Coordinates of C-alpha atoms in Angstrom, one line a residue:
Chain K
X454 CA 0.0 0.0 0.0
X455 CA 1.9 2.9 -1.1
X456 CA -0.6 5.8 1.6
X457 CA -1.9 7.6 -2.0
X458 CA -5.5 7.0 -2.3
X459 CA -7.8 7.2 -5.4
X460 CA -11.7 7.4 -5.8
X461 CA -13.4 5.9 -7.8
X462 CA -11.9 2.8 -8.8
X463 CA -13.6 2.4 -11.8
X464 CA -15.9 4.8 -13.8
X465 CA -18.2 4.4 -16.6
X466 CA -19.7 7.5 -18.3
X467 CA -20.8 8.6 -21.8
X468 CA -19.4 10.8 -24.9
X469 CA -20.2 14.7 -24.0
X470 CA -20.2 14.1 -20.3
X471 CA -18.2 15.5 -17.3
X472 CA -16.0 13.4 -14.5
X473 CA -14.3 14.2 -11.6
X474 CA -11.3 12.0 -10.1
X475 CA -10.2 12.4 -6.4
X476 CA -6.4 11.8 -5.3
X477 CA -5.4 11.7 -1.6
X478 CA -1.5 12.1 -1.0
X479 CA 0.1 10.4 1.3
X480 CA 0.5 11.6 4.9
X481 CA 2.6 14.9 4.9
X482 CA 3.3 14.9 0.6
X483 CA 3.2 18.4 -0.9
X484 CA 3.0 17.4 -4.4
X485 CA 0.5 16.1 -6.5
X486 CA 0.8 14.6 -9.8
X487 CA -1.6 13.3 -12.7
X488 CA -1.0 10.8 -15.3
X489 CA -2.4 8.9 -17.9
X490 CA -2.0 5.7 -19.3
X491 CA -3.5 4.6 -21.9
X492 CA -2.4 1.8 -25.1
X493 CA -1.7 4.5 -27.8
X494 CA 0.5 6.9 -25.8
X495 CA 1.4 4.8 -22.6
X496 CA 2.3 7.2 -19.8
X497 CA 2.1 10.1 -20.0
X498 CA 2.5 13.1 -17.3
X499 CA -0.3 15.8 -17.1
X500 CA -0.1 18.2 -14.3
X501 CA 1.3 18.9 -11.3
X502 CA 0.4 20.9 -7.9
X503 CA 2.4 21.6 -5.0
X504 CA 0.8 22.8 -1.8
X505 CA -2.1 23.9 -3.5
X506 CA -0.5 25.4 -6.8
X507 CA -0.1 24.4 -10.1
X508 CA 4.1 23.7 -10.9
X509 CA 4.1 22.4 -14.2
X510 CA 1.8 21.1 -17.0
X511 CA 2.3 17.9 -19.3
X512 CA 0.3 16.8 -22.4
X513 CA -3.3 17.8 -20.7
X514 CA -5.9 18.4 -22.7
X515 CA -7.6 21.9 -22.7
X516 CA -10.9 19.8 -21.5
X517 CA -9.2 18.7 -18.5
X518 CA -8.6 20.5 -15.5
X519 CA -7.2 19.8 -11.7
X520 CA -6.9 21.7 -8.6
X521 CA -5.3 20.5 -5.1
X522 CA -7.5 21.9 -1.7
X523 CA -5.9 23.4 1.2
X524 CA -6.1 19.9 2.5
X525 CA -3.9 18.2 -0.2
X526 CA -6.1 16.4 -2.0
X527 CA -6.6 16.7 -5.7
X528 CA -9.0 16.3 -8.0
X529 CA -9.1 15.6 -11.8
X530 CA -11.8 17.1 -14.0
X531 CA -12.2 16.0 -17.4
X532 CA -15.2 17.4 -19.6
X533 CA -17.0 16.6 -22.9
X534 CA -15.8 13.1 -22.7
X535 CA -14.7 11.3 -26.5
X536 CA -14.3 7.9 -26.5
X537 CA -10.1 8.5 -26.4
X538 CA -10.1 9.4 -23.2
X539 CA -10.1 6.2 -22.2
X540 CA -7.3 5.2 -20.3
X541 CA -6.4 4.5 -16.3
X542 CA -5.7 8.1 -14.6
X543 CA -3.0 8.0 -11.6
X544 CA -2.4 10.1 -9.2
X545 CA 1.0 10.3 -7.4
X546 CA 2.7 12.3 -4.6
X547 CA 6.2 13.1 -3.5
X548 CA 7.8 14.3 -0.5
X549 CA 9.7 17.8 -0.7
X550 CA 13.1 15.3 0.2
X551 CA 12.9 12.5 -1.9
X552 CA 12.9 12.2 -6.1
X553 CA 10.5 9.4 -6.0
X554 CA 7.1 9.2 -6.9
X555 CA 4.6 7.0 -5.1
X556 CA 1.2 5.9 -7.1
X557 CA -2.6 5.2 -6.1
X558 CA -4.0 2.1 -7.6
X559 CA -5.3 4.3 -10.8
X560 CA -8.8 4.9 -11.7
X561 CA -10.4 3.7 -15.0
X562 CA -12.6 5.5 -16.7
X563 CA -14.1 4.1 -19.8
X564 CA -16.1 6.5 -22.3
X565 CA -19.1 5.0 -24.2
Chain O
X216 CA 13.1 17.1 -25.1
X217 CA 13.9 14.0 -22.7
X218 CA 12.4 10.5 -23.7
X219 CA 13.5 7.5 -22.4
X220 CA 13.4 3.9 -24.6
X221 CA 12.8 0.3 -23.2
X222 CA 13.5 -2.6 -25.4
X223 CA 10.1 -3.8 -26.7
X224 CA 8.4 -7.0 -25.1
X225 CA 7.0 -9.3 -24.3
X226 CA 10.2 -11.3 -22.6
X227 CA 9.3 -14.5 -22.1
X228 CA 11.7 -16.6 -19.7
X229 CA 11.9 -19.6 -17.6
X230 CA 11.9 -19.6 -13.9
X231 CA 15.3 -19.3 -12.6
X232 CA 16.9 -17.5 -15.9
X233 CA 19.1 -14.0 -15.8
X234 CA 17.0 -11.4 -17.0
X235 CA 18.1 -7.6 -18.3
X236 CA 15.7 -5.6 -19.9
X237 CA 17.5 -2.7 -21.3
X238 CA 16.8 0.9 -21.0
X239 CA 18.1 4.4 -22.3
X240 CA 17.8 8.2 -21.6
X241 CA 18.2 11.5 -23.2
X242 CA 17.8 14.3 -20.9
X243 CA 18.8 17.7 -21.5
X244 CA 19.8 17.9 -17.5
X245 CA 21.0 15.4 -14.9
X246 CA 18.1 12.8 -14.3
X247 CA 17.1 10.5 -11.4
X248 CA 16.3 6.7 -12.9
X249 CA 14.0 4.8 -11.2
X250 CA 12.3 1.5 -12.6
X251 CA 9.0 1.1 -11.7
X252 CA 7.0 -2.1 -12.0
X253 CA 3.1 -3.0 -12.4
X254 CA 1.4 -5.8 -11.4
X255 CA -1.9 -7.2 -13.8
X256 CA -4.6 -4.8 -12.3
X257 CA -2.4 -2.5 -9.9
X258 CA -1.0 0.4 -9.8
X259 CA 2.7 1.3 -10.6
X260 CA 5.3 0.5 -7.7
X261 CA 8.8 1.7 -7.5
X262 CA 10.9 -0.7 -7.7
X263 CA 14.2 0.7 -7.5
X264 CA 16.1 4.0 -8.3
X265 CA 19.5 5.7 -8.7
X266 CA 19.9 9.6 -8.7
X267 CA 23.7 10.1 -9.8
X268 CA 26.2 8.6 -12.6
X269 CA 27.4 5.1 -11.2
X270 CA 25.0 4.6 -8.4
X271 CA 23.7 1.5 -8.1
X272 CA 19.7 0.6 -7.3
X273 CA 18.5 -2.7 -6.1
X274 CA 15.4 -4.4 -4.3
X275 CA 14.2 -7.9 -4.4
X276 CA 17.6 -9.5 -6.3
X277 CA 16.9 -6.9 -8.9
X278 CA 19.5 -4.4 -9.8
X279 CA 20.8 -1.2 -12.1
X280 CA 23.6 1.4 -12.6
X281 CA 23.7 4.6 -13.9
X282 CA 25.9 4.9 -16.5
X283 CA 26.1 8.4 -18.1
X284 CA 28.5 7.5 -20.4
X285 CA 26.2 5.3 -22.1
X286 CA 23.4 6.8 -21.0
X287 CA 21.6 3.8 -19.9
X288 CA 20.0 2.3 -16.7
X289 CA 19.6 -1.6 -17.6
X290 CA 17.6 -3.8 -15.2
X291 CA 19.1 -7.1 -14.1
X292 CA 18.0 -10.1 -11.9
X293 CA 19.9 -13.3 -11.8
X294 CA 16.9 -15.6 -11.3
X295 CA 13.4 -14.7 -11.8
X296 CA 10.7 -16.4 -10.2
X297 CA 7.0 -16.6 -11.6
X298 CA 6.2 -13.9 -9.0
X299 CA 7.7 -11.5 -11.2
X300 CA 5.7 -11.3 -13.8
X301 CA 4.6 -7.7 -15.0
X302 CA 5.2 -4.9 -16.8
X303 CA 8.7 -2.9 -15.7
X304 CA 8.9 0.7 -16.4
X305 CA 11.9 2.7 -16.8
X306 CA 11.6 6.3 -16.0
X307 CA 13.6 9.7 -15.3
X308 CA 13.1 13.2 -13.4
X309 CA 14.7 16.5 -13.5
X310 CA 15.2 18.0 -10.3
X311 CA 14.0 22.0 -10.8
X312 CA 11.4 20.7 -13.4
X313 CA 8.8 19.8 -11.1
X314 CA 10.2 15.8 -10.9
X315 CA 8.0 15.0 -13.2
X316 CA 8.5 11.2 -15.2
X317 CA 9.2 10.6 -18.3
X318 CA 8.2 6.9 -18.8
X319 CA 9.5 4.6 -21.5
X320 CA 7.3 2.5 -22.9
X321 CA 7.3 -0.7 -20.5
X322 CA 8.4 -4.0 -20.7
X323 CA 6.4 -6.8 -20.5
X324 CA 7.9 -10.2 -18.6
X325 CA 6.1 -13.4 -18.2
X326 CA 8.2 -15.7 -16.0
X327 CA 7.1 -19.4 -16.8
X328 CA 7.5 -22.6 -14.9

C-alpha cells in the first residue's frame, strides 16, 4: 500500500459528459501529480500541484482541468468526454526530500 | 526534449533464468532513474532507483547502474521467479522541473514454470 488514495476505482460515463477524479497524497506529501496511461501513448505526465499550486503542466488536454485543496487532496476534472479518453488516470505524490514518486491504484474511466 | 526507450516486449523466460531488460535516456539535465513495476490490475510501484552517474539501485535480487557515459539504466535479476511477472517501467526526473516522469514505454515479462 503505497498511503496515495484514489476514488473511484472504476468509472463508466458517456461521450459529451463531465467526470471528476479524487487523489489523496500520502501523509505529509506536498506534491500532486496526474498521469495517464492509456495503449496509444502509454504514460504520460499531465499536471502537477504543489501545496495547493499548479508547478508544471504535461500533455493535458484543454478539456481537463485539476486543482489541489488546502487539505492536499486533488481532484481531476475532465469534460465533454470522446471515447479516447479512455485510459487508467493515476495520481502520485512526493515528498519535498525525496525524487520518488509513489502511485494510487489508478482509476479507470471508460467513455461509451 | 527528454524521452526514455525500453527494449520492446513481451520477454518470455523460464523460472530461474538472468534477466536484463535494457533501457536508455536523453535528458537535456542530470536525471534521477527509477524502474517502476506494475502488477496485472495494480498500480505502478517503485521498484528501485539511482539519482547520480554510477549509483547503483536494487530491491528484491533486482538491480541497475547509472551509466552516463552510455546513457543507460539496464535492469538485471539473476533468477526470476513466476512472482515477477509484469510490466517494468523505466523512468527519469529533472530536479527544478517539477520531478516529473518521463516513462518509457514498458516491458512486458512473463516468467514461466
Amino acid at each position: 500500500d503505497s498511503g496515495v488514495t484514489q476514488t473511484p476505482k472504476h468509472l463508466i460515463t458517456a461521450t459529451g459528459q463531465r467526470v471528476t477524479l479524487r487523489c489523496s497524497p500520502r501523509s505529509g506529501d506536498l506534491s500532486v501529480y496526474w498521469y495517464q496511461q492509456s495503449l496509444d501513448q502509454g504514460l504520460q505526465f499531465l499536471i502537477q500541484y504543489y501545496n495547493g499550486e499548479e508547478r508544471a503542466k504535461g500533455n493535458i488536454l484543454e478539456r481537463f482541468s485539476a486543482q489541489q485543496f488546502p487539505d492536499l487532496h486533488s481532484e481531476l476534472n475532465l469534460s465533454s468526454l470522446e471515447l479516447g479518453d479512455s485510459a487508467l488516470y493515476f495520481c502520485a505524490s512526493r515528498s519535498g526530500q525525496m525524487d520518488e514518486q509513489f502511485f494510487g491504484p489508478g482509476t479507470r474511466l471508460t467513455v461509451l | 526534449g527528454d524521452s526514455v526507450t525500453q527494449m520492446e516486449g513481451p520477454v518470455t523466460l523460464s523460472e530461474e533464468a538472468f534477466l536484463t531488460i535494457n533501457c536508455t535516456y536523453t535528458a537535456t539535465g542530470y536525471p534521477s532513474l527509477f524502474w517502476y513495476v506494475q502488477y496485472p490490475g495494480e498500480g505502478l510501484q517503485l521498484l528501485l532507483k539511482a539519482t547520480k552517474a554510477d549509483d547503483k539501485g536494487s530491491n528484491k535480487g533486482f538491480e541497475a547502474t547509472y551509466r552516463k557515459e552510455t546513457t543507460s539504466f539496464h535492469l538485471e535479476k539473476g533468477s526470476v521467479q513466476v512472482s515477477d511477472s509484469a510490466v517494468y517501467f523505466c523512468a527519469l526526473s529533472i530536479t527544478g522541473g517539477g520531478n516529473k516522469l518521463t516513462f518509457g514505454t514498458g516491458t512486458q515479462l512473463k516468467v514461466e514454470l
